[in-house]
Amino acid sequence: MPHLPRLFSSLLLFLLLSLTSFAQPAPTADSDMPTDYLPKEFHAGRREALRNLMPENSVVVIFAYPTRTYSNDVEYIYHANPDMYYFSGYKEPHSVLLIFKENQTDSLGSSYNELLFVQKRDPRAEQWTGKRLGTEGARTKLGFSTVYTSAEFKNFPISFNRFTKIIFDKLPDDIGNQANDADLFDLVKQFRQKAGVPEAGTFHARYDNRSFTKLTAQLREIKTPEELDLIRKAVEISCQGQNEVMKAVRPDMSELEIQGLHEYVHKKYGAESVGYGSIIGAGENGCILHYMENSKTKVGTSLLLMDVGAEYHGYTADVTRTVPVDGKFSEEERAIYQLVYDAQEAAFKTLHDGSSWADASKAAQHVIAEGLMKLGIIKNEYEVGRYFPHGLGHHIGLDVHDRGNYGKLKKDMVITIEPGIYIPEGSDCDKKWWSIAVRIEDDLLITQDGYELLSHFAPRKIEDIEKLMKEKSVINDFKLPPLESGKKKGF
Ligand code: GLY
Ligand code: MN
Ligand code: MN
């Protein structure tokens, strides 16, 4: 290559490199944050959908959930009120959202149809408990144009007696005043005063906390594509937790350790939390439906029931797998497991847009009743509730037991189907069945003609579980030294 063009090409390269480095955005604190949060347009769309359902001349009022003490001056990790999050995207406490059916006009003649009152920025508080959005953040990040600080709610001119309906959920009556005139306690108190909310137990047509659940259920029970993306992720993460534990589990592990393994996998994949306390019940403990102590120090060789749901950006999965810790179902365990599996399959077959919860429940109950009678565990079908004592399933979403109707199923609902058989020690049947507890819980999307099994990532069939349990887990190479303090007598 001759000289000049080479010089020219190096110059060009230098220029290009400089340009690209100038073009790089300066790193911001947000650049290493997840990029798949629900967009502000989603929340705005949900408010608009709510407005369409609201009765004429009404307002919906939604308060943040309270903060709660964990210990002395330490609070529980804050969990946003799912309704507040759904309709606004705001995840902080001490806030209130008002959604009006019709446009309202303020004293200067500007119109608005929603108001959001949020915590004010406070550098000192933020140094201790983390960044706040403040009014500016709520404007730019959540897209609200009418946003104020919670302290401004007190004197904000809203004449509630103009409305035919003031719609709100049950007000939190068990919260303390944090000696700050903009906390949730004050917001609720001011709302009661401004709106003249009558004492609990007194009925007045204007104050309507019955239709709140109905209205919001109509929206929240049908999942939008954005919500489905997050639910799919939460479900897949939960299944990966189940799979890793199926490979890793050993009889000398503790229930707590197994809980930790699930939750480690969740966090590895970016799930912030669990949608409910993880249930890890070995043997007899599996018979406690919502067992959360997880205190057995060795799970032994019995069945292990694991009901664990990752929560990803607010949306939770709810997946249960029951496995034999020694990798092989015994004859009795196999018989009960297969029955629960068949009941689940029977329920699956009924599902489609327009099918009913009742038909799915009947199908599952029938299989379990017939099976238990054949095994001699019950004498007639009316006894089935003794060993299958809970409902067949529920909606999932922002709540693990999500809002929704329990009549007809509709396309884009996401539900669990979770039959179970629990035979506690001392039950009125042959001892060989005692302490067997099986629940199989899957998450499904209802489609036009049937369903999609979202939790297909974790095996359900006996042979598939036994096969996976033979595999080695990366977790088995993870060894920690014994604790010094553990050597002391009494530990
Ligand atoms: N994990 C709670 C339930 O299955 O409903
Ligand atoms: Mn469930
Ligand atoms: Mn569950």
Tab-separated table of N, CA and C in Angstrom, residues 23 44 56 78 90 147 171 191 258 289-290 329 359 406 452 486:
chain	number	residue	atom	x	y	z
A	23	ALA	N	-19.825	8.764	20.559
A	23	ALA	CA	-21.224	8.374	20.423
A	23	ALA	C	-21.702	7.505	21.602
A	44	ALA	N	-50.219	3.090	31.758
A	44	ALA	CA	-51.183	4.094	31.267
A	44	ALA	C	-52.350	3.387	30.573
A	56	GLU	N	-70.268	5.985	35.451
A	56	GLU	CA	-70.281	7.436	35.240
A	56	GLU	C	-69.996	8.158	36.563
A	78	TYR	N	-39.888	-4.038	51.345
A	78	TYR	CA	-41.185	-3.498	50.925
A	78	TYR	C	-41.689	-4.194	49.673
A	90	TYR	N	-45.663	2.595	40.090
A	90	TYR	CA	-44.989	3.151	41.267
A	90	TYR	C	-44.819	2.050	42.313
A	147	VAL	N	-48.708	14.936	38.994
A	147	VAL	CA	-48.114	14.218	40.118
A	147	VAL	C	-47.648	15.223	41.168
A	171	LEU	N	-59.557	-0.174	53.380
A	171	LEU	CA	-58.508	0.752	53.820
A	171	LEU	C	-57.671	0.105	54.925
A	191	PHE	N	-58.009	11.179	53.471
A	191	PHE	CA	-59.012	10.689	52.518
A	191	PHE	C	-60.347	10.485	53.223
A	258	ILE	N	-32.342	-26.812	50.822
A	258	ILE	CA	-33.020	-27.009	49.532
A	258	ILE	C	-33.765	-25.735	49.137
A	289	LEU	N	-50.178	-28.028	54.151
A	289	LEU	CA	-50.344	-27.454	52.801
A	289	LEU	C	-49.455	-26.232	52.557
A	290	HIS	N	-49.421	-25.332	53.517
A	290	HIS	CA	-48.567	-24.145	53.358
A	290	HIS	C	-47.433	-24.176	54.393
A	329	PHE	N	-39.176	-43.773	43.153
A	329	PHE	CA	-40.457	-43.841	43.871
A	329	PHE	C	-40.675	-45.263	44.392
A	359	ASP	N	-65.839	-27.721	36.040
A	359	ASP	CA	-65.633	-28.964	35.271
A	359	ASP	C	-64.224	-29.508	35.483
A	406	TYR	N	-63.859	-17.096	39.133
A	406	TYR	CA	-63.689	-18.543	39.255
A	406	TYR	C	-64.902	-19.264	38.669
A	452	GLU	N	-51.678	-23.779	27.138
A	452	GLU	CA	-50.237	-23.974	26.939
A	452	GLU	C	-49.642	-24.242	28.313
A	486	GLY	N	-20.045	-25.164	65.178
A	486	GLY	CA	-20.830	-26.400	65.091
A	486	GLY	C	-20.190	-27.535	65.859
